[in-house]
Short mmCIF file of C-alpha atoms in Angstrom, two decimals:
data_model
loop_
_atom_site.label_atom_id
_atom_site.label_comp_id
_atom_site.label_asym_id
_atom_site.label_seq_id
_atom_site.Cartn_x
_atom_site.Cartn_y
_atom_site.Cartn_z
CA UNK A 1 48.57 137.44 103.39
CA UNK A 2 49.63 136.50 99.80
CA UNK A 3 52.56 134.79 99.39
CA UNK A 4 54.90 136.08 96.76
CA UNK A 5 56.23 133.82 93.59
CA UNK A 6 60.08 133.79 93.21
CA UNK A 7 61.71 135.95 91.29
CA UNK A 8 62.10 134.34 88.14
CA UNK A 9 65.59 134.14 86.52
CA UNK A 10 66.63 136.49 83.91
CA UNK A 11 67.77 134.89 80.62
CA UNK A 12 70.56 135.88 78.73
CA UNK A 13 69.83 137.36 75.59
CA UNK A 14 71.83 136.37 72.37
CA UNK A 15 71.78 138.12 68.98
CA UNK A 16 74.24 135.85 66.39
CA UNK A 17 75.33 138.41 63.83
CA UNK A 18 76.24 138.69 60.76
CA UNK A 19 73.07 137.40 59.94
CA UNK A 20 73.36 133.78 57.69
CA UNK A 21 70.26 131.90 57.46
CA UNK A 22 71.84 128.53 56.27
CA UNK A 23 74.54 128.60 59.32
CA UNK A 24 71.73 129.18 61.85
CA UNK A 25 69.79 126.37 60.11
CA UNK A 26 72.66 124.00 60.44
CA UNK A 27 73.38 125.66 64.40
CA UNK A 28 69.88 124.45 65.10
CA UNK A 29 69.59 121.43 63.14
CA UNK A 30 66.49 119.51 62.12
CA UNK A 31 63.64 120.15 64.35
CA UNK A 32 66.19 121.93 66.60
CA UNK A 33 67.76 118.91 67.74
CA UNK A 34 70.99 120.64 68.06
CA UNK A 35 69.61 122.81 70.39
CA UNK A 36 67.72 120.06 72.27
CA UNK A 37 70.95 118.82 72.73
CA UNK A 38 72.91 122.04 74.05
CA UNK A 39 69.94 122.27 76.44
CA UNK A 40 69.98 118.40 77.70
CA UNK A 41 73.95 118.76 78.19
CA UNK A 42 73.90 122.07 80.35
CA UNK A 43 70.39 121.90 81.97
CA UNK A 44 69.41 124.92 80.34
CA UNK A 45 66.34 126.16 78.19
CA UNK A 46 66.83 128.05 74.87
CA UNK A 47 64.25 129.91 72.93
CA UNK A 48 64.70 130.92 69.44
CA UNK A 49 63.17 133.69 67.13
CA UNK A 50 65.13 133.88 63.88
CA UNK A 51 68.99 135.43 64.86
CA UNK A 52 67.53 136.24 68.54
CA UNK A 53 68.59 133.68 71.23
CA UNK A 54 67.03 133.73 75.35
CA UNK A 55 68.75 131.40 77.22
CA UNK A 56 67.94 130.32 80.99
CA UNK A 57 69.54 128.21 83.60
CA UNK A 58 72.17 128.15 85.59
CA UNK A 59 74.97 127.08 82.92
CA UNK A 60 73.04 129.67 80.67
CA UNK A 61 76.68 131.62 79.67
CA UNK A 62 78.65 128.12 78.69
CA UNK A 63 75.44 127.69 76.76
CA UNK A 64 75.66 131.12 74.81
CA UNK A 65 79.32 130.35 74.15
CA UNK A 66 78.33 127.19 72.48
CA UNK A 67 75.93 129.18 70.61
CA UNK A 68 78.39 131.70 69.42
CA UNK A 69 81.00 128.78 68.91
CA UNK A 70 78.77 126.20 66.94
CA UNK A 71 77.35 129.06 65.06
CA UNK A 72 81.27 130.19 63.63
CA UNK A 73 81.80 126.59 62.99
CA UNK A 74 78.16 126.16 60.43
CA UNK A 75 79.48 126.13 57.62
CA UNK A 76 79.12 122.57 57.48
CA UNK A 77 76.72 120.16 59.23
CA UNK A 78 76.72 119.52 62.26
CA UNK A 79 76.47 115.94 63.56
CA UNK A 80 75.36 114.82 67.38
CA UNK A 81 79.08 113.70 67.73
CA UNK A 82 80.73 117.19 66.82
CA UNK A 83 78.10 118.89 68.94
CA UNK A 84 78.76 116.96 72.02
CA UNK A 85 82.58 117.15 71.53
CA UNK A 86 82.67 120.84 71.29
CA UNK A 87 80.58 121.02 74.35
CA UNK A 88 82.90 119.17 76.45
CA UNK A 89 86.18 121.20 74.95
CA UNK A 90 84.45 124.33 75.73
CA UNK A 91 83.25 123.51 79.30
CA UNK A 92 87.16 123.14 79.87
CA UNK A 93 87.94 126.42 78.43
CA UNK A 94 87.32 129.37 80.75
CA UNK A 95 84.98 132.38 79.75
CA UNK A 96 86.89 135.57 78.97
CA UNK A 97 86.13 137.87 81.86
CA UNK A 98 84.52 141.72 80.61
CA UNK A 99 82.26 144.18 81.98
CA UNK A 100 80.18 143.11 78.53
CA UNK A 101 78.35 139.97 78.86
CA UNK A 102 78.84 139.79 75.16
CA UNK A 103 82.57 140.34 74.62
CA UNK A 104 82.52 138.32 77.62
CA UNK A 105 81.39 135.10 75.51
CA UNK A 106 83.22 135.45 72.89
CA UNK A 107 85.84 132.81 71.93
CA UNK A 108 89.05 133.84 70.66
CA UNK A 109 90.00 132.14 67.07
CA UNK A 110 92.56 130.55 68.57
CA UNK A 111 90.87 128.79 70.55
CA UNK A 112 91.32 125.75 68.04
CA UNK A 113 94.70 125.64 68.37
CA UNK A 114 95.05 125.97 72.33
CA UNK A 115 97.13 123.67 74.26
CA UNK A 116 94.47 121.84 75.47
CA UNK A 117 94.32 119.98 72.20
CA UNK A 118 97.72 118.41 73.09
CA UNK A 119 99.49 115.36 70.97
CA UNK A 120 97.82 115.31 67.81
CA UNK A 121 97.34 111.46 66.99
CA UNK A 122 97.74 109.78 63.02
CA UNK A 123 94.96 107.74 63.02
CA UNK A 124 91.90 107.31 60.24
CA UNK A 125 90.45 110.08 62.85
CA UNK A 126 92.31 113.51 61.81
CA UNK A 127 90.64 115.58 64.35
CA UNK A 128 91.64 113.10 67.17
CA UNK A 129 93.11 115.16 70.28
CA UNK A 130 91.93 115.28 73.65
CA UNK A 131 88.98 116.86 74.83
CA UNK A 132 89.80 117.64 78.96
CA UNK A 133 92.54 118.73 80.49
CA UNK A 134 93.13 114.96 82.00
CA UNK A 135 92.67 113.51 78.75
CA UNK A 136 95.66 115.77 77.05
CA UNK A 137 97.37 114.53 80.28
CA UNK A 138 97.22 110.83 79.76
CA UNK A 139 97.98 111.41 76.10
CA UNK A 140 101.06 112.73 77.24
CA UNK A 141 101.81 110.21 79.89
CA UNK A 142 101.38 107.74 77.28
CA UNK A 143 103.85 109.33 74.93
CA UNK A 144 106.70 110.25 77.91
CA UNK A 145 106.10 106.57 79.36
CA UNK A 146 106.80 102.95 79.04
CA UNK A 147 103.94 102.19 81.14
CA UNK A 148 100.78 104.33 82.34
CA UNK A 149 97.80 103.76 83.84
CA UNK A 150 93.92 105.64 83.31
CA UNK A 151 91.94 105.02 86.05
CA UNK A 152 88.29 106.35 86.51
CA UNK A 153 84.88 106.26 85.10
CA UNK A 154 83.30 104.45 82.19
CA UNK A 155 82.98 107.02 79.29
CA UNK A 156 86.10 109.26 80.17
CA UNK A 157 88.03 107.73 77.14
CA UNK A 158 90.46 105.98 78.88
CA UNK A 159 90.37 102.84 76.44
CA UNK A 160 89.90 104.55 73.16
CA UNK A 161 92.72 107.05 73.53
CA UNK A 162 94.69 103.92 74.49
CA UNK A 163 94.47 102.29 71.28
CA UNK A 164 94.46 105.43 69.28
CA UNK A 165 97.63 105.91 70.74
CA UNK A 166 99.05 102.56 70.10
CA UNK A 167 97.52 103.07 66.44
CA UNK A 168 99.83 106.31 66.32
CA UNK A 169 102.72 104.13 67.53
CA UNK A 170 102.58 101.91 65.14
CA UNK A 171 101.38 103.96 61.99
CA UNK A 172 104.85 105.96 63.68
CA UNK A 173 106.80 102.65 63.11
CA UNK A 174 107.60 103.39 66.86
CA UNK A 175 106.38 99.61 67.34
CA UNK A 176 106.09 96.47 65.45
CA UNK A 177 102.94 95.23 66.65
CA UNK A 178 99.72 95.97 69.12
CA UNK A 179 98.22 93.44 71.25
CA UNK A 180 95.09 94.10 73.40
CA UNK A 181 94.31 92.37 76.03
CA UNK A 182 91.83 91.83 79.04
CA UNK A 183 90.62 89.62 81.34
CA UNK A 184 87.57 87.56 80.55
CA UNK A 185 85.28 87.93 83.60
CA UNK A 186 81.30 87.64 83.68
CA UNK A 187 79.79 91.56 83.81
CA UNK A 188 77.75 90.23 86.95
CA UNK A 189 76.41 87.40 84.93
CA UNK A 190 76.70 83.45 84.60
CA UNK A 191 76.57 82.80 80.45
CA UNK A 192 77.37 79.21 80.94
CA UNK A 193 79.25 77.70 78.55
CA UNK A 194 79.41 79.49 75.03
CA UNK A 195 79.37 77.92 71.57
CA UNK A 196 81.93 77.74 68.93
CA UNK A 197 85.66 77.28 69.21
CA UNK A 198 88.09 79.41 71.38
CA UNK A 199 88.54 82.66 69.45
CA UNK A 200 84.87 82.35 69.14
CA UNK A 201 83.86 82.09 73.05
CA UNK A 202 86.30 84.76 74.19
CA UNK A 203 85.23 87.36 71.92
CA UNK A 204 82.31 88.89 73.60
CA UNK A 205 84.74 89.77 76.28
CA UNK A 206 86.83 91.78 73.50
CA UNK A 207 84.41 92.96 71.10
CA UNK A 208 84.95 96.81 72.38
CA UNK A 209 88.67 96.73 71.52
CA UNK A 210 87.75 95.53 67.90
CA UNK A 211 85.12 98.18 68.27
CA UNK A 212 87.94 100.82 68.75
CA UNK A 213 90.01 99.20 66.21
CA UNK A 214 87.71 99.54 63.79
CA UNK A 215 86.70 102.81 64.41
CA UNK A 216 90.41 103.99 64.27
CA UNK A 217 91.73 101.98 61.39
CA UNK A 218 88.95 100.65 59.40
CA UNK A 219 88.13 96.80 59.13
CA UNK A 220 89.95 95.83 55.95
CA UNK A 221 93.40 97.31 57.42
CA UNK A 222 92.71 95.65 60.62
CA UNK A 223 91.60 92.16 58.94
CA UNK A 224 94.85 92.52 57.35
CA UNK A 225 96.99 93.28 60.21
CA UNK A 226 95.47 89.88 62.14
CA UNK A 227 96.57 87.86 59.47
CA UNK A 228 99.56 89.70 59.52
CA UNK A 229 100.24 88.78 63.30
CA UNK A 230 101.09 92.77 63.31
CA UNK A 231 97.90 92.85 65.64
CA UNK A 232 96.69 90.29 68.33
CA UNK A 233 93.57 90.36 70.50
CA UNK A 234 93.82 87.75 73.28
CA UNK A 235 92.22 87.43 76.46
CA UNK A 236 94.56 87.85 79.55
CA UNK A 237 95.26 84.46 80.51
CA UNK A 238 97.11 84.27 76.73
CA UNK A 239 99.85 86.19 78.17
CA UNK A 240 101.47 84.49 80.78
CA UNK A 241 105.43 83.18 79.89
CA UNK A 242 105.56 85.65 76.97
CA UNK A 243 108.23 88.30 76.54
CA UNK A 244 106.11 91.42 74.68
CA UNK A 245 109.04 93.25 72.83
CA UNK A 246 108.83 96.47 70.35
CA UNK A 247 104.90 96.23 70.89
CA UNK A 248 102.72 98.10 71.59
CA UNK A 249 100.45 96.40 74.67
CA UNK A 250 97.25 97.88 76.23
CA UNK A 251 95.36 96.04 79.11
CA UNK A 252 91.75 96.90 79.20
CA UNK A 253 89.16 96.21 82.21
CA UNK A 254 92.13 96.23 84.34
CA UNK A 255 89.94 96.48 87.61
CA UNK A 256 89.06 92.55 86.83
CA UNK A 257 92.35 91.45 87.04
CA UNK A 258 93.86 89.81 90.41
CA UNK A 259 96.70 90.92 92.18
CA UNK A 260 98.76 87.54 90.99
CA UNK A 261 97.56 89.08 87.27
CA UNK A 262 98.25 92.40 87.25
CA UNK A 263 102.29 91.25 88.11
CA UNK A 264 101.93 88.87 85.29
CA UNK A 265 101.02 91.70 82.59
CA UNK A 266 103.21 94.20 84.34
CA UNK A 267 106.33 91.80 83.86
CA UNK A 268 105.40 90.90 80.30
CA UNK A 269 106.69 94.25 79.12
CA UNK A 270 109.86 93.58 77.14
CA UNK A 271 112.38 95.84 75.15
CA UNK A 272 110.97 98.72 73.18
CA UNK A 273 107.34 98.39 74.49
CA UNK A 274 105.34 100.48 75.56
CA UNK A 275 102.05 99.69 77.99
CA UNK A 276 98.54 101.22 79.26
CA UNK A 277 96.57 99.63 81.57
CA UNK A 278 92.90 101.05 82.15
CA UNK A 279 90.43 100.03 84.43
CA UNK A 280 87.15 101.39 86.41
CA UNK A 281 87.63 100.50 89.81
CA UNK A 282 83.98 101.38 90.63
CA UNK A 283 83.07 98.35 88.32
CA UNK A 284 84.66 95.14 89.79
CA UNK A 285 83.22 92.33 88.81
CA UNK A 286 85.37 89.71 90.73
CA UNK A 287 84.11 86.87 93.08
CA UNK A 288 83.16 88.72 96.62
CA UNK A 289 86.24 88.55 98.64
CA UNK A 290 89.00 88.77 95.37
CA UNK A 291 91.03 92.01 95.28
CA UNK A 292 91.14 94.31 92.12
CA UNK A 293 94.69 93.62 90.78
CA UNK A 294 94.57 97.48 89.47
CA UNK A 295 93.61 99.24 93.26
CA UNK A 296 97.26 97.20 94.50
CA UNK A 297 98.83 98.43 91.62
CA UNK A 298 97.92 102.05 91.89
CA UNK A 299 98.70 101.52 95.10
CA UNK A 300 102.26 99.67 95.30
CA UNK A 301 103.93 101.59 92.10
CA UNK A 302 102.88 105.15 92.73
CA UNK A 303 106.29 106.26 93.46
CA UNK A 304 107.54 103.95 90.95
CA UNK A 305 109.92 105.91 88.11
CA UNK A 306 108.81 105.57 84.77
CA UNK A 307 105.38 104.69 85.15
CA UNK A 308 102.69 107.07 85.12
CA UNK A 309 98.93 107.43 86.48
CA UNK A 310 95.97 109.74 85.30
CA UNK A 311 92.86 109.30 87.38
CA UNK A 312 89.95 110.34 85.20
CA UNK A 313 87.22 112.46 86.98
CA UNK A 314 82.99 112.76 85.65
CA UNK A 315 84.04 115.72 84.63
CA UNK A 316 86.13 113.93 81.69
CA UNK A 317 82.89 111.84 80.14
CA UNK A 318 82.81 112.02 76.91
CA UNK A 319 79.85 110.37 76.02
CA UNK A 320 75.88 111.36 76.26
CA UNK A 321 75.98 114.28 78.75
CA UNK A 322 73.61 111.96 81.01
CA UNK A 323 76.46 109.60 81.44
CA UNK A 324 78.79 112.12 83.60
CA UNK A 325 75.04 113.59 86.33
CA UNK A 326 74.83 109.22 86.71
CA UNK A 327 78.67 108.80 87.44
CA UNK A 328 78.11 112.18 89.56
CA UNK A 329 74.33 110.57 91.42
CA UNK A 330 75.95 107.23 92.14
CA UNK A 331 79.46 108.79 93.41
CA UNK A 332 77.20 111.21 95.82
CA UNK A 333 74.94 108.16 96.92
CA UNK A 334 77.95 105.87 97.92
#
């Protein structure tokens, strides 16, 4: 008896028309890399000949959509950023049902103006919106809120779209000032004792916000702002007697914070400010035995009015499309 292969999957077939050589150029990219990258992000395989497009997998119709999508947007280049972006808007857009699979791909041109971009942020970044439904949420929440928490996994943009937010604010003159803040608390590791003065040993622990800050504002605006005092970066412990009015005040790594902590920040919050707290709680780094300041507060101020929670799924990664299957492999292991 001869046993019989399984029936191998059809592809979908693709044909991008009107026919433009230097848009399907820049679709592809150099040595197809865009294409590499559509395939790594959807677990899918695509094979090219000129305009014709075969595409296999199980995501193979979000991946012809992307096609079709990244191919009306060619006209200039298109960087790994803008192609992973677009991926992760259009995986929270739903495909157009049709008895044609290709009208059924098609994206509507409005699509770039669907509510799913929600509050448009002025920051150095003019395309800045969010990219998942959850991530328009918390935008929102932020706006609607004097204080709101993000909760979930590392990569979901819970921090970023913090501080873009508080750049809005203040570029808004909503607030007079931002101050970021976390705890300082080993990743896991014993550094010993660091070199250098004070602002010198506590900035490791805050070197992402000044990433953000950077990113958002540029360095010689946010040089200026320190010096300024419009903008402070200070570890956690900094905060305790102060009353934070017309500020703008965002508490990062809040999962490292203890309960006693968490009340601190919380009752920092003075007249005309506005707060975020975001935290991981899958990544606690406390001393075995502590409890995450941020679980007791999602847990005692639920019902709380005026405060507001998002809780960030894998689904909501934003960064290399590998990020969201390891959140996904270590959520399904534990």
């Amino acid at each position: 008896m001869t046993k019989t292969s399984p029936k191998r999957e059809r592809p979908l077939d693709l044909k991008l028309t009107p026919v433009n050589n230097l848009r399907l150029a820049t679709l592809c990219g150099a040595l197809d890399e865009n294409l590499r990258q559509i395939e790594t992000a959807l677990d899918v395989v695509i094979v090219r000949r000129g305009e014709h497009f075969a595409v296999r997998g199980a995501a193979a119709a979000q991946a012809v959509q992307a096609l079709e999508y990244f191919y009306q947007h060619a006209d200039e280049a298109l960087s790994v950023d803008a192609i992973q972006l677009g991926l992760i808007e259009l995986q929270n857009r739903p495909l157009r049902s049709s008895h044609s699979p290709r009208r059924a791909l098609e994206i509507p041109a409005a699509a770039a103006g669907s509510p799913l971009d929600g509050p448009q942020l002025v920051t150095r970044k003019t395309e800045l919106h969010g990219r998942t439904p959850r991530q328009v949420e918390y935008l929102q929440h932020i706006q609607a809120h004097d204080i709101t928490f993000g909760v979930g996994p590392a990569g979901t943009g819970k921090t970023y779209l913090a501080v873009a937010s508080a750049v809005d604010a203040f570029e808004r003159d909503m607030v007079e000032r931002i101050i970021l803040t976390r705890p300082a608390v080993e990743a896991g590791e014993r550094l010993g004792f660091l070199p250098g003065d004070l602002a010198q040993k506590v900035d490791p622990y805050l070197r992402p916000l000044y990433d953000a800050l950077y990113d958002l504002m540029g360095f010689d605006r946010v040089t200026r702002l320190y010096e300024k005092g419009a903008l402070e970066i200070a570890p956690l412990a900094f905060m305790r007697g102060r009353t934070l009015n017309h500020a703008f005040v965002i508490l990062d790594e809040a999962q490292n914070t203890t309960p006693e902590q968490m009340k601190m920040f919380l009752t920092r919050i003075g007249i005309g400010a506005r707060a975020v707290v975001t935290g991981d709680p899958s990544q606690v780094d406390l001393p075995r035995g502590h409890k995450s300041g941020l679980a007791e507060a999602v847990d005692i101020l639920r019902e709380v009015r005026g405060i507001a929670f998002t809780h960030f799924q894998k689904e909501d990664v934003v960064r290399h499309p590998l990020v969201a299957r390891i959140v996904a492999a270590y959520e399904s292991h534990q």
